[in-house]
PDB file of C-alpha atoms in Angstrom:
ATOM      1  CA  UNK A   1      -4.565   1.576 -20.822  1.00 81.00           C
ATOM      2  CA  UNK A   2      -5.027   3.969 -17.907  1.00 92.00           C
ATOM      3  CA  UNK A   3      -2.274   5.252 -15.669  1.00 98.00           C
ATOM      4  CA  UNK A   4      -1.553   4.846 -11.960  1.00 98.00           C
ATOM      5  CA  UNK A   5      -1.024   7.965  -9.837  1.00 98.00           C
ATOM      6  CA  UNK A   6       0.185   7.364  -6.286  1.00 98.00           C
ATOM      7  CA  UNK A   7       0.095  10.169  -3.711  1.00 98.00           C
ATOM      8  CA  UNK A   8       2.012   8.962  -0.715  1.00 98.00           C
ATOM      9  CA  UNK A   9       5.039   8.514   1.464  1.00 97.00           C
ATOM     10  CA  UNK A  10       8.637   8.000   0.416  1.00 97.00           C
ATOM     11  CA  UNK A  11      10.917   6.556   3.106  1.00 95.00           C
ATOM     12  CA  UNK A  12      14.292   4.999   3.610  1.00 95.00           C
ATOM     13  CA  UNK A  13      13.767   1.742   5.509  1.00 89.00           C
ATOM     14  CA  UNK A  14      16.498   1.003   8.045  1.00 93.00           C
ATOM     15  CA  UNK A  15      16.161  -2.724   8.707  1.00 90.00           C
ATOM     16  CA  UNK A  16      17.625  -4.767  11.557  1.00 93.00           C
ATOM     17  CA  UNK A  17      17.336  -8.550  11.360  1.00 93.00           C
ATOM     18  CA  UNK A  18      17.476 -10.689  14.486  1.00 95.00           C
ATOM     19  CA  UNK A  19      16.560 -14.154  15.722  1.00 94.00           C
ATOM     20  CA  UNK A  20      13.731 -12.684  17.778  1.00 94.00           C
ATOM     21  CA  UNK A  21      12.150  -9.348  18.677  1.00 93.00           C
ATOM     22  CA  UNK A  22      13.436  -7.710  21.874  1.00 92.00           C
ATOM     23  CA  UNK A  23      11.128  -7.428  24.844  1.00 92.00           C
ATOM     24  CA  UNK A  24      10.504  -3.993  26.365  1.00 94.00           C
ATOM     25  CA  UNK A  25      13.744  -2.734  27.892  1.00 96.00           C
ATOM     26  CA  UNK A  26      15.786  -5.580  26.395  1.00 96.00           C
ATOM     27  CA  UNK A  27      18.690  -5.471  23.957  1.00 96.00           C
ATOM     28  CA  UNK A  28      19.249  -8.398  21.584  1.00 94.00           C
ATOM     29  CA  UNK A  29      22.066  -9.073  19.137  1.00 95.00           C
ATOM     30  CA  UNK A  30      21.126  -8.428  15.530  1.00 95.00           C
ATOM     31  CA  UNK A  31      22.275 -10.272  12.427  1.00 94.00           C
ATOM     32  CA  UNK A  32      22.279  -7.534   9.772  1.00 93.00           C
ATOM     33  CA  UNK A  33      21.711  -3.813   9.318  1.00 94.00           C
ATOM     34  CA  UNK A  34      20.200  -3.079   5.905  1.00 91.00           C
ATOM     35  CA  UNK A  35      18.923  -0.046   3.999  1.00 92.00           C
ATOM     36  CA  UNK A  36      16.017  -0.366   1.560  1.00 88.00           C
ATOM     37  CA  UNK A  37      13.892   2.150  -0.367  1.00 90.00           C
ATOM     38  CA  UNK A  38      10.414   2.140   1.168  1.00 90.00           C
ATOM     39  CA  UNK A  39       7.420   4.163   2.265  1.00 92.00           C
ATOM     40  CA  UNK A  40       3.944   2.939   1.409  1.00 93.00           C
ATOM     41  CA  UNK A  41       3.497   5.390  -1.454  1.00 96.00           C
ATOM     42  CA  UNK A  42       6.857   4.595  -3.029  1.00 96.00           C
ATOM     43  CA  UNK A  43       6.362   0.846  -2.546  1.00 93.00           C
ATOM     44  CA  UNK A  44       2.976   0.922  -4.254  1.00 96.00           C
ATOM     45  CA  UNK A  45       4.353   2.983  -7.122  1.00 97.00           C
ATOM     46  CA  UNK A  46       7.282   0.590  -7.597  1.00 96.00           C
ATOM     47  CA  UNK A  47       4.916  -2.390  -7.626  1.00 95.00           C
ATOM     48  CA  UNK A  48       2.643  -0.781 -10.232  1.00 97.00           C
ATOM     49  CA  UNK A  49       5.540   0.335 -12.438  1.00 97.00           C
ATOM     50  CA  UNK A  50       7.326  -3.030 -12.372  1.00 95.00           C
ATOM     51  CA  UNK A  51       4.074  -4.649 -13.420  1.00 95.00           C
ATOM     52  CA  UNK A  52       3.875  -2.495 -16.530  1.00 95.00           C
ATOM     53  CA  UNK A  53       1.642   0.429 -15.514  1.00 97.00           C
ATOM     54  CA  UNK A  54       2.581   3.988 -16.455  1.00 98.00           C
ATOM     55  CA  UNK A  55       3.090   5.262 -12.925  1.00 98.00           C
ATOM     56  CA  UNK A  56       3.432   8.736 -11.410  1.00 98.00           C
ATOM     57  CA  UNK A  57       4.409   9.339  -7.776  1.00 98.00           C
ATOM     58  CA  UNK A  58       3.369  12.472  -5.874  1.00 98.00           C
ATOM     59  CA  UNK A  59       5.200  13.234  -2.624  1.00 98.00           C
ATOM     60  CA  UNK A  60       8.078  14.996  -0.902  1.00 98.00           C
ATOM     61  CA  UNK A  61      11.717  14.256  -0.088  1.00 98.00           C
ATOM     62  CA  UNK A  62      14.322  16.002   2.027  1.00 98.00           C
ATOM     63  CA  UNK A  63      17.500  17.367   0.465  1.00 97.00           C
ATOM     64  CA  UNK A  64      19.561  14.840   2.446  1.00 97.00           C
ATOM     65  CA  UNK A  65      21.480  11.766   1.284  1.00 96.00           C
ATOM     66  CA  UNK A  66      18.465   9.468   1.785  1.00 97.00           C
ATOM     67  CA  UNK A  67      16.421  11.714  -0.491  1.00 98.00           C
ATOM     68  CA  UNK A  68      19.033  11.594  -3.237  1.00 97.00           C
ATOM     69  CA  UNK A  69      19.303   7.792  -3.011  1.00 97.00           C
ATOM     70  CA  UNK A  70      15.538   7.367  -3.128  1.00 97.00           C
ATOM     71  CA  UNK A  71      15.089   9.656  -6.126  1.00 97.00           C
ATOM     72  CA  UNK A  72      17.715   7.662  -8.040  1.00 97.00           C
ATOM     73  CA  UNK A  73      16.135   4.322  -7.126  1.00 95.00           C
ATOM     74  CA  UNK A  74      12.597   5.406  -8.011  1.00 96.00           C
ATOM     75  CA  UNK A  75      13.707   6.931 -11.296  1.00 97.00           C
ATOM     76  CA  UNK A  76      15.420   3.659 -12.183  1.00 96.00           C
ATOM     77  CA  UNK A  77      12.058   1.899 -11.751  1.00 95.00           C
ATOM     78  CA  UNK A  78      10.567   3.954 -14.582  1.00 96.00           C
ATOM     79  CA  UNK A  79       8.366   6.043 -12.280  1.00 98.00           C
ATOM     80  CA  UNK A  80       7.489   9.628 -13.271  1.00 98.00           C
ATOM     81  CA  UNK A  81       8.877  11.802 -10.442  1.00 98.00           C
ATOM     82  CA  UNK A  82       7.793  15.141 -11.871  1.00 97.00           C
ATOM     83  CA  UNK A  83       5.461  15.704  -8.899  1.00 98.00           C
ATOM     84  CA  UNK A  84       7.972  14.754  -6.179  1.00 98.00           C
ATOM     85  CA  UNK A  85       9.204  17.911  -4.450  1.00 96.00           C
ATOM     86  CA  UNK A  86      12.493  18.287  -2.554  1.00 96.00           C
ATOM     87  CA  UNK A  87      12.606  20.467   0.551  1.00 95.00           C
ATOM     88  CA  UNK A  88      15.385  21.599   2.886  1.00 95.00           C
ATOM     89  CA  UNK A  89      13.138  22.258   5.891  1.00 95.00           C
ATOM     90  CA  UNK A  90      12.401  18.581   6.641  1.00 97.00           C
ATOM     91  CA  UNK A  91      14.354  15.335   6.457  1.00 97.00           C
ATOM     92  CA  UNK A  92      13.387  12.449   4.196  1.00 98.00           C
ATOM     93  CA  UNK A  93      10.904  10.041   5.770  1.00 97.00           C
ATOM     94  CA  UNK A  94      12.492   7.136   7.624  1.00 96.00           C
ATOM     95  CA  UNK A  95      11.195   3.786   8.891  1.00 89.00           C
ATOM     96  CA  UNK A  96      12.992   1.737  11.549  1.00 92.00           C
ATOM     97  CA  UNK A  97      12.126  -1.943  10.983  1.00 88.00           C
ATOM     98  CA  UNK A  98      12.994  -5.039  12.995  1.00 91.00           C
ATOM     99  CA  UNK A  99      12.569  -8.363  11.187  1.00 87.00           C
ATOM    100  CA  UNK A 100      12.572 -11.583  13.219  1.00 90.00           C
ATOM    101  CA  UNK A 101      10.968 -14.962  12.524  1.00 82.00           C
ATOM    102  CA  UNK A 102       9.486 -13.544   9.253  1.00 74.00           C
ATOM    103  CA  UNK A 103       7.448 -10.947  11.202  1.00 82.00           C
ATOM    104  CA  UNK A 104       8.246  -7.268  11.547  1.00 82.00           C
ATOM    105  CA  UNK A 105       7.795  -4.263  13.818  1.00 87.00           C
ATOM    106  CA  UNK A 106       7.964  -0.793  12.308  1.00 85.00           C
ATOM    107  CA  UNK A 107       8.412   2.759  13.609  1.00 89.00           C
ATOM    108  CA  UNK A 108       7.760   5.405  10.930  1.00 86.00           C
ATOM    109  CA  UNK A 109       9.169   8.949  11.187  1.00 94.00           C
ATOM    110  CA  UNK A 110       7.234  11.038   8.598  1.00 96.00           C
ATOM    111  CA  UNK A 111       9.675  13.886   7.946  1.00 97.00           C
ATOM    112  CA  UNK A 112       8.891  15.492   4.568  1.00 98.00           C
ATOM    113  CA  UNK A 113       5.919  13.158   4.058  1.00 98.00           C
ATOM    114  CA  UNK A 114       4.050  15.018   6.783  1.00 97.00           C
ATOM    115  CA  UNK A 115       4.165  18.226   4.713  1.00 97.00           C
ATOM    116  CA  UNK A 116       2.389  16.894   1.606  1.00 98.00           C
ATOM    117  CA  UNK A 117      -0.647  19.126   1.059  1.00 97.00           C
ATOM    118  CA  UNK A 118      -3.552  19.824  -1.264  1.00 97.00           C
ATOM    119  CA  UNK A 119      -1.309  21.940  -3.504  1.00 96.00           C
ATOM    120  CA  UNK A 120       0.814  18.870  -4.255  1.00 96.00           C
ATOM    121  CA  UNK A 121      -2.109  16.836  -5.608  1.00 96.00           C
ATOM    122  CA  UNK A 122      -4.539  19.282  -7.185  1.00 90.00           C
ATOM    123  CA  UNK A 123      -2.334  19.911 -10.238  1.00 92.00           C
ATOM    124  CA  UNK A 124      -1.966  16.240 -11.174  1.00 95.00           C
ATOM    125  CA  UNK A 125      -3.382  15.545 -14.698  1.00 95.00           C
ATOM    126  CA  UNK A 126      -5.783  12.709 -13.866  1.00 97.00           C
ATOM    127  CA  UNK A 127      -8.115  11.419 -16.588  1.00 97.00           C
ATOM    128  CA  UNK A 128     -10.944   8.912 -16.889  1.00 97.00           C
ATOM    129  CA  UNK A 129      -9.523   5.380 -16.772  1.00 96.00           C
ATOM    130  CA  UNK A 130      -6.672   6.329 -14.429  1.00 98.00           C
ATOM    131  CA  UNK A 131      -6.332   4.949 -10.897  1.00 98.00           C
ATOM    132  CA  UNK A 132      -5.579   7.360  -8.028  1.00 98.00           C
ATOM    133  CA  UNK A 133      -3.944   5.574  -5.074  1.00 98.00           C
ATOM    134  CA  UNK A 134      -3.134   6.779  -1.578  1.00 98.00           C
ATOM    135  CA  UNK A 135      -2.463   5.569   1.976  1.00 97.00           C
ATOM    136  CA  UNK A 136      -2.312   7.028   5.480  1.00 96.00           C
ATOM    137  CA  UNK A 137       1.376   8.052   5.608  1.00 95.00           C
ATOM    138  CA  UNK A 138       0.600  11.551   4.288  1.00 97.00           C
ATOM    139  CA  UNK A 139      -1.892  14.041   5.800  1.00 97.00           C
ATOM    140  CA  UNK A 140      -5.553  13.118   5.311  1.00 98.00           C
ATOM    141  CA  UNK A 141      -6.554  16.552   3.886  1.00 97.00           C
ATOM    142  CA  UNK A 142      -4.113  15.952   1.014  1.00 98.00           C
ATOM    143  CA  UNK A 143      -5.678  12.539   0.353  1.00 98.00           C
ATOM    144  CA  UNK A 144      -9.183  14.033   0.324  1.00 98.00           C
ATOM    145  CA  UNK A 145      -8.078  16.738  -2.153  1.00 98.00           C
ATOM    146  CA  UNK A 146      -6.431  14.078  -4.340  1.00 98.00           C
ATOM    147  CA  UNK A 147      -9.537  11.905  -4.392  1.00 98.00           C
ATOM    148  CA  UNK A 148     -11.864  14.821  -5.084  1.00 97.00           C
ATOM    149  CA  UNK A 149      -9.632  15.653  -8.048  1.00 97.00           C
ATOM    150  CA  UNK A 150      -9.695  12.012  -9.138  1.00 97.00           C
ATOM    151  CA  UNK A 151     -13.448  11.592  -8.955  1.00 97.00           C
ATOM    152  CA  UNK A 152     -14.019  14.848 -10.815  1.00 96.00           C
ATOM    153  CA  UNK A 153     -11.792  13.500 -13.604  1.00 97.00           C
ATOM    154  CA  UNK A 154     -13.543  10.121 -13.752  1.00 97.00           C
ATOM    155  CA  UNK A 155     -10.576   8.220 -12.289  1.00 98.00           C
ATOM    156  CA  UNK A 156     -10.922   5.287  -9.867  1.00 98.00           C
ATOM    157  CA  UNK A 157      -9.879   6.131  -6.294  1.00 98.00           C
ATOM    158  CA  UNK A 158      -8.129   3.421  -4.272  1.00 98.00           C
ATOM    159  CA  UNK A 159      -7.288   3.912  -0.598  1.00 98.00           C
ATOM    160  CA  UNK A 160      -5.107   1.753   1.638  1.00 98.00           C
ATOM    161  CA  UNK A 161      -5.935   3.147   5.125  1.00 97.00           C
ATOM    162  CA  UNK A 162      -2.662   2.163   6.776  1.00 94.00           C
ATOM    163  CA  UNK A 163      -1.320   2.801   9.299  1.00 91.00           C
ATOM    164  CA  UNK A 164      -4.888   2.736  10.595  1.00 92.00           C
ATOM    165  CA  UNK A 165      -6.398   5.954  11.908  1.00 94.00           C
ATOM    166  CA  UNK A 166      -9.912   7.325  12.040  1.00 95.00           C
ATOM    167  CA  UNK A 167     -11.096   9.121   8.927  1.00 95.00           C
ATOM    168  CA  UNK A 168     -14.069  11.299   8.150  1.00 96.00           C
ATOM    169  CA  UNK A 169     -17.215  10.032   6.482  1.00 96.00           C
ATOM    170  CA  UNK A 170     -16.477  12.540   3.710  1.00 97.00           C
ATOM    171  CA  UNK A 171     -13.109  10.933   2.912  1.00 98.00           C
ATOM    172  CA  UNK A 172     -14.524   7.406   3.044  1.00 97.00           C
ATOM    173  CA  UNK A 173     -17.284   8.387   0.613  1.00 97.00           C
ATOM    174  CA  UNK A 174     -14.635   9.560  -1.907  1.00 98.00           C
ATOM    175  CA  UNK A 175     -13.125   6.056  -2.037  1.00 98.00           C
ATOM    176  CA  UNK A 176     -14.111   3.670  -4.830  1.00 98.00           C
ATOM    177  CA  UNK A 177     -11.942   0.774  -3.633  1.00 98.00           C
ATOM    178  CA  UNK A 178     -10.786   0.354  -0.031  1.00 98.00           C
ATOM    179  CA  UNK A 179      -7.938  -2.159   0.526  1.00 98.00           C
ATOM    180  CA  UNK A 180      -7.122  -3.069   4.117  1.00 96.00           C
ATOM    181  CA  UNK A 181      -6.249  -6.004   6.356  1.00 92.00           C
ATOM    182  CA  UNK A 182      -8.500  -7.490   9.027  1.00 91.00           C
ATOM    183  CA  UNK A 183      -6.929  -5.416  11.834  1.00 91.00           C
ATOM    184  CA  UNK A 184      -7.552  -2.176   9.944  1.00 94.00           C
ATOM    185  CA  UNK A 185     -11.062  -3.319   9.041  1.00 94.00           C
ATOM    186  CA  UNK A 186     -11.923  -3.939  12.677  1.00 93.00           C
ATOM    187  CA  UNK A 187     -10.467  -0.597  13.751  1.00 94.00           C
ATOM    188  CA  UNK A 188     -12.331   1.456  11.137  1.00 95.00           C
ATOM    189  CA  UNK A 189     -15.612  -0.419  11.533  1.00 93.00           C
ATOM    190  CA  UNK A 190     -15.437  -0.382  15.339  1.00 91.00           C
ATOM    191  CA  UNK A 191     -15.876  -4.147  15.426  1.00 88.00           C
ATOM    192  CA  UNK A 192     -13.972  -7.168  16.708  1.00 84.00           C
ATOM    193  CA  UNK A 193     -12.188  -8.963  13.876  1.00 84.00           C
ATOM    194  CA  UNK A 194      -9.725 -11.806  14.506  1.00 78.00           C
ATOM    195  CA  UNK A 195      -7.549 -14.151  12.444  1.00 75.00           C
ATOM    196  CA  UNK A 196      -9.932 -17.019  13.023  1.00 76.00           C
ATOM    197  CA  UNK A 197     -13.111 -15.316  11.818  1.00 82.00           C
ATOM    198  CA  UNK A 198     -15.075 -17.023   9.071  1.00 87.00           C
ATOM    199  CA  UNK A 199     -15.391 -15.318   5.684  1.00 88.00           C
ATOM    200  CA  UNK A 200     -19.058 -14.490   6.288  1.00 90.00           C
ATOM    201  CA  UNK A 201     -18.194 -12.675   9.529  1.00 92.00           C
ATOM    202  CA  UNK A 202     -15.506 -10.595   7.825  1.00 93.00           C
ATOM    203  CA  UNK A 203     -17.835  -9.696   4.956  1.00 94.00           C
ATOM    204  CA  UNK A 204     -20.498  -8.622   7.473  1.00 94.00           C
ATOM    205  CA  UNK A 205     -18.032  -6.194   9.070  1.00 94.00           C
ATOM    206  CA  UNK A 206     -17.017  -4.910   5.632  1.00 95.00           C
ATOM    207  CA  UNK A 207     -20.685  -4.308   4.854  1.00 95.00           C
ATOM    208  CA  UNK A 208     -20.960  -2.167   8.021  1.00 93.00           C
ATOM    209  CA  UNK A 209     -18.063  -0.020   6.811  1.00 95.00           C
ATOM    210  CA  UNK A 210     -19.284   0.367   3.222  1.00 95.00           C
ATOM    211  CA  UNK A 211     -20.007   4.063   2.597  1.00 95.00           C
ATOM    212  CA  UNK A 212     -21.722   3.723  -0.799  1.00 93.00           C
ATOM    213  CA  UNK A 213     -23.708   0.906  -2.359  1.00 93.00           C
ATOM    214  CA  UNK A 214     -21.190   0.702  -5.228  1.00 95.00           C
ATOM    215  CA  UNK A 215     -18.065   0.848  -3.054  1.00 98.00           C
ATOM    216  CA  UNK A 216     -15.629  -2.085  -3.067  1.00 98.00           C
ATOM    217  CA  UNK A 217     -13.918  -3.205   0.141  1.00 98.00           C
ATOM    218  CA  UNK A 218     -11.021  -5.669  -0.231  1.00 97.00           C
ATOM    219  CA  UNK A 219      -9.752  -7.383   2.918  1.00 95.00           C
ATOM    220  CA  UNK A 220      -6.293  -8.948   2.639  1.00 93.00           C
ATOM    221  CA  UNK A 221      -5.846 -11.961   4.910  1.00 90.00           C
ATOM    222  CA  UNK A 222      -2.206 -12.952   4.304  1.00 84.00           C
ATOM    223  CA  UNK A 223      -1.846 -16.672   3.664  1.00 83.00           C
ATOM    224  CA  UNK A 224      -5.654 -17.009   3.834  1.00 87.00           C
ATOM    225  CA  UNK A 225      -6.035 -14.949   0.657  1.00 89.00           C
ATOM    226  CA  UNK A 226      -8.420 -12.070  -0.029  1.00 93.00           C
ATOM    227  CA  UNK A 227     -12.097 -11.332   0.536  1.00 94.00           C
ATOM    228  CA  UNK A 228     -13.887  -8.532  -1.286  1.00 96.00           C
ATOM    229  CA  UNK A 229     -17.312  -6.951  -1.074  1.00 96.00           C
ATOM    230  CA  UNK A 230     -17.864  -5.324  -4.474  1.00 96.00           C
ATOM    231  CA  UNK A 231     -21.128  -3.465  -4.145  1.00 93.00           C
ATOM    232  CA  UNK A 232     -23.323  -6.418  -3.188  1.00 93.00           C
ATOM    233  CA  UNK A 233     -21.136  -9.117  -4.779  1.00 95.00           C
ATOM    234  CA  UNK A 234     -18.851 -11.212  -2.572  1.00 95.00           C
ATOM    235  CA  UNK A 235     -15.492 -12.381  -4.006  1.00 95.00           C
ATOM    236  CA  UNK A 236     -13.015 -14.797  -2.411  1.00 92.00           C
ATOM    237  CA  UNK A 237      -9.454 -15.419  -3.637  1.00 90.00           C
ATOM    238  CA  UNK A 238      -7.636 -18.379  -2.131  1.00 87.00           C
ATOM    239  CA  UNK A 239      -4.318 -17.784  -0.397  1.00 76.00           C
ATOM    240  CA  UNK A 240      -0.990 -19.091  -1.669  1.00 75.00           C
ATOM    241  CA  UNK A 241       1.347 -21.151   0.536  1.00 72.00           C
ATOM    242  CA  UNK A 242       4.926 -19.857   0.382  1.00 77.00           C
ATOM    243  CA  UNK A 243       7.929 -19.624   2.708  1.00 78.00           C
ATOM    244  CA  UNK A 244       7.861 -16.013   3.901  1.00 73.00           C
ATOM    245  CA  UNK A 245      11.200 -14.322   4.576  1.00 71.00           C
ATOM    246  CA  UNK A 246      10.105 -10.690   5.065  1.00 68.00           C
ATOM    247  CA  UNK A 247       6.490  -9.513   5.015  1.00 70.00           C
ATOM    248  CA  UNK A 248       7.441  -5.805   4.875  1.00 68.00           C
ATOM    249  CA  UNK A 249       5.694  -4.227   1.898  1.00 77.00           C
ATOM    250  CA  UNK A 250       3.454  -7.201   1.069  1.00 88.00           C
ATOM    251  CA  UNK A 251       0.301  -5.120   1.439  1.00 91.00           C
ATOM    252  CA  UNK A 252       1.841  -2.366  -0.680  1.00 94.00           C
ATOM    253  CA  UNK A 253       2.711  -4.901  -3.372  1.00 93.00           C
ATOM    254  CA  UNK A 254      -0.920  -6.027  -3.384  1.00 95.00           C
ATOM    255  CA  UNK A 255      -2.203  -2.455  -3.704  1.00 97.00           C
ATOM    256  CA  UNK A 256       0.215  -1.514  -6.492  1.00 97.00           C
ATOM    257  CA  UNK A 257      -0.530  -4.719  -8.408  1.00 96.00           C
ATOM    258  CA  UNK A 258      -4.275  -4.225  -8.036  1.00 98.00           C
ATOM    259  CA  UNK A 259      -4.013  -0.628  -9.278  1.00 98.00           C
ATOM    260  CA  UNK A 260      -1.904  -1.712 -12.273  1.00 97.00           C
ATOM    261  CA  UNK A 261      -4.410  -4.385 -13.236  1.00 97.00           C
ATOM    262  CA  UNK A 262      -7.404  -2.064 -12.895  1.00 98.00           C
ATOM    263  CA  UNK A 263      -5.644   0.615 -14.970  1.00 97.00           C
ATOM    264  CA  UNK A 264      -5.166  -2.054 -17.634  1.00 96.00           C
ATOM    265  CA  UNK A 265      -8.901  -2.766 -17.644  1.00 96.00           C
ATOM    266  CA  UNK A 266      -8.806  -6.137 -15.868  1.00 96.00           C
ATOM    267  CA  UNK A 267     -12.031  -7.335 -14.152  1.00 97.00           C
ATOM    268  CA  UNK A 268     -11.931  -7.048 -10.364  1.00 97.00           C
ATOM    269  CA  UNK A 269     -11.832 -10.801  -9.643  1.00 95.00           C
ATOM    270  CA  UNK A 270      -8.887 -11.347 -12.013  1.00 95.00           C
ATOM    271  CA  UNK A 271      -7.131  -8.249 -10.679  1.00 96.00           C
ATOM    272  CA  UNK A 272      -7.457  -9.528  -7.100  1.00 96.00           C
ATOM    273  CA  UNK A 273      -6.016 -12.940  -8.020  1.00 94.00           C
ATOM    274  CA  UNK A 274      -3.106 -11.255  -9.816  1.00 94.00           C
ATOM    275  CA  UNK A 275      -2.413  -8.942  -6.852  1.00 95.00           C
ATOM    276  CA  UNK A 276      -2.576 -11.864  -4.419  1.00 93.00           C
ATOM    277  CA  UNK A 277       0.013 -13.774  -6.474  1.00 92.00           C
ATOM    278  CA  UNK A 278       2.262 -10.681  -6.670  1.00 92.00           C
ATOM    279  CA  UNK A 279       2.186 -10.245  -2.882  1.00 90.00           C
ATOM    280  CA  UNK A 280       3.045 -13.930  -2.380  1.00 88.00           C
ATOM    281  CA  UNK A 281       6.229 -13.375  -4.401  1.00 88.00           C
ATOM    282  CA  UNK A 282       7.218 -10.213  -2.507  1.00 86.00           C
ATOM    283  CA  UNK A 283       7.234 -11.904   0.931  1.00 80.00           C
ATOM    284  CA  UNK A 284       9.874 -14.365  -0.288  1.00 76.00           C
ATOM    285  CA  UNK A 285      12.421 -11.514  -0.635  1.00 81.00           C
ATOM    286  CA  UNK A 286      14.019  -9.040   1.739  1.00 71.00           C
ATOM    287  CA  UNK A 287      13.055  -5.379   1.656  1.00 69.00           C
ATOM    288  CA  UNK A 288       9.953  -3.512   0.563  1.00 67.00           C
ATOM    289  CA  UNK A 289      10.531  -1.632  -2.693  1.00 72.00           C
ATOM    290  CA  UNK A 290      13.204  -4.020  -4.027  1.00 73.00           C
ATOM    291  CA  UNK A 291      10.993  -7.077  -3.382  1.00 80.00           C
ATOM    292  CA  UNK A 292       8.287  -6.094  -5.878  1.00 88.00           C
ATOM    293  CA  UNK A 293       7.921  -8.623  -8.741  1.00 84.00           C
ATOM    294  CA  UNK A 294       7.670  -8.165 -12.490  1.00 84.00           C
ATOM    295  CA  UNK A 295       4.617  -9.047 -14.569  1.00 84.00           C
ATOM    296  CA  UNK A 296       6.461 -12.055 -16.026  1.00 88.00           C
ATOM    297  CA  UNK A 297       7.137 -13.420 -12.534  1.00 90.00           C
ATOM    298  CA  UNK A 298       3.502 -13.068 -11.500  1.00 90.00           C
ATOM    299  CA  UNK A 299       2.222 -14.666 -14.698  1.00 88.00           C
ATOM    300  CA  UNK A 300       4.624 -17.576 -14.145  1.00 88.00           C
ATOM    301  CA  UNK A 301       3.233 -18.145 -10.657  1.00 84.00           C
ATOM    302  CA  UNK A 302      -0.372 -17.931 -11.866  1.00 85.00           C
ATOM    303  CA  UNK A 303       0.412 -20.270 -14.753  1.00 78.00           C
ATOM    304  CA  UNK A 304       1.895 -22.797 -12.333  1.00 70.00           C
ATOM    305  CA  UNK A 305      -1.358 -22.755 -10.349  1.00 63.00           C
TER     306      UNK A 305
END
């Protein structure tokens, strides 16, 4: 079994729940103020570790109280934190999240995450069979260095380009598996993509974005499921109908679950179905990191159809 290495952000999520989102300039009464471990990198690492993958997280924390809480939480998840640095010159990353009517708005303050560099990732002991995962909450040069290291070692590189921003052709070409939602797909491909688009239209846009003939692009569509363009093969995974409570971290759960399955040698189609089921469980719980399911929970859902 391979290992999962995640280079990414580590945040404390400060969550406010309310009956509805405020309009610009408006104040609304909230229901709860909650604190959850988060950050896309940490979330993905938690998901992979809870699902049984040997998982290493690479990133940075501040020397503040949030940093100490996050290190304790992540260590309790069985994640190797040997490549997580603490620094006094920046605060721990923070996300301000409003949850209303099962939807969320998020403001991310990078803090120490913005100082992750090539030096953090180039010493990581990647090997063939491992999966190297990253997202766009750390600087892009660090991601490129991480993926160059991964490809040189024979590892699989998996990128979740969120929050969406333009990236170089060089970085895109280093990616073996790109996992993104339809909004991010449209942004990166420079095309119009909407919720109502047919599968064939979405696959056509994915084909425009594909940087290599053997590159896989997975498009997560929420309750509509997942579409993937794997080289020239098209794969569709049906969505699962559940009562969503908090969608924060659902995409991260999918990415971490997919990485764990691929590290375990699962075929892509089976890995996508597993990741889709894992994400459907996570949205039924509050929080990002704490909402990630175990392998037993996912297998129970898949077994129930």
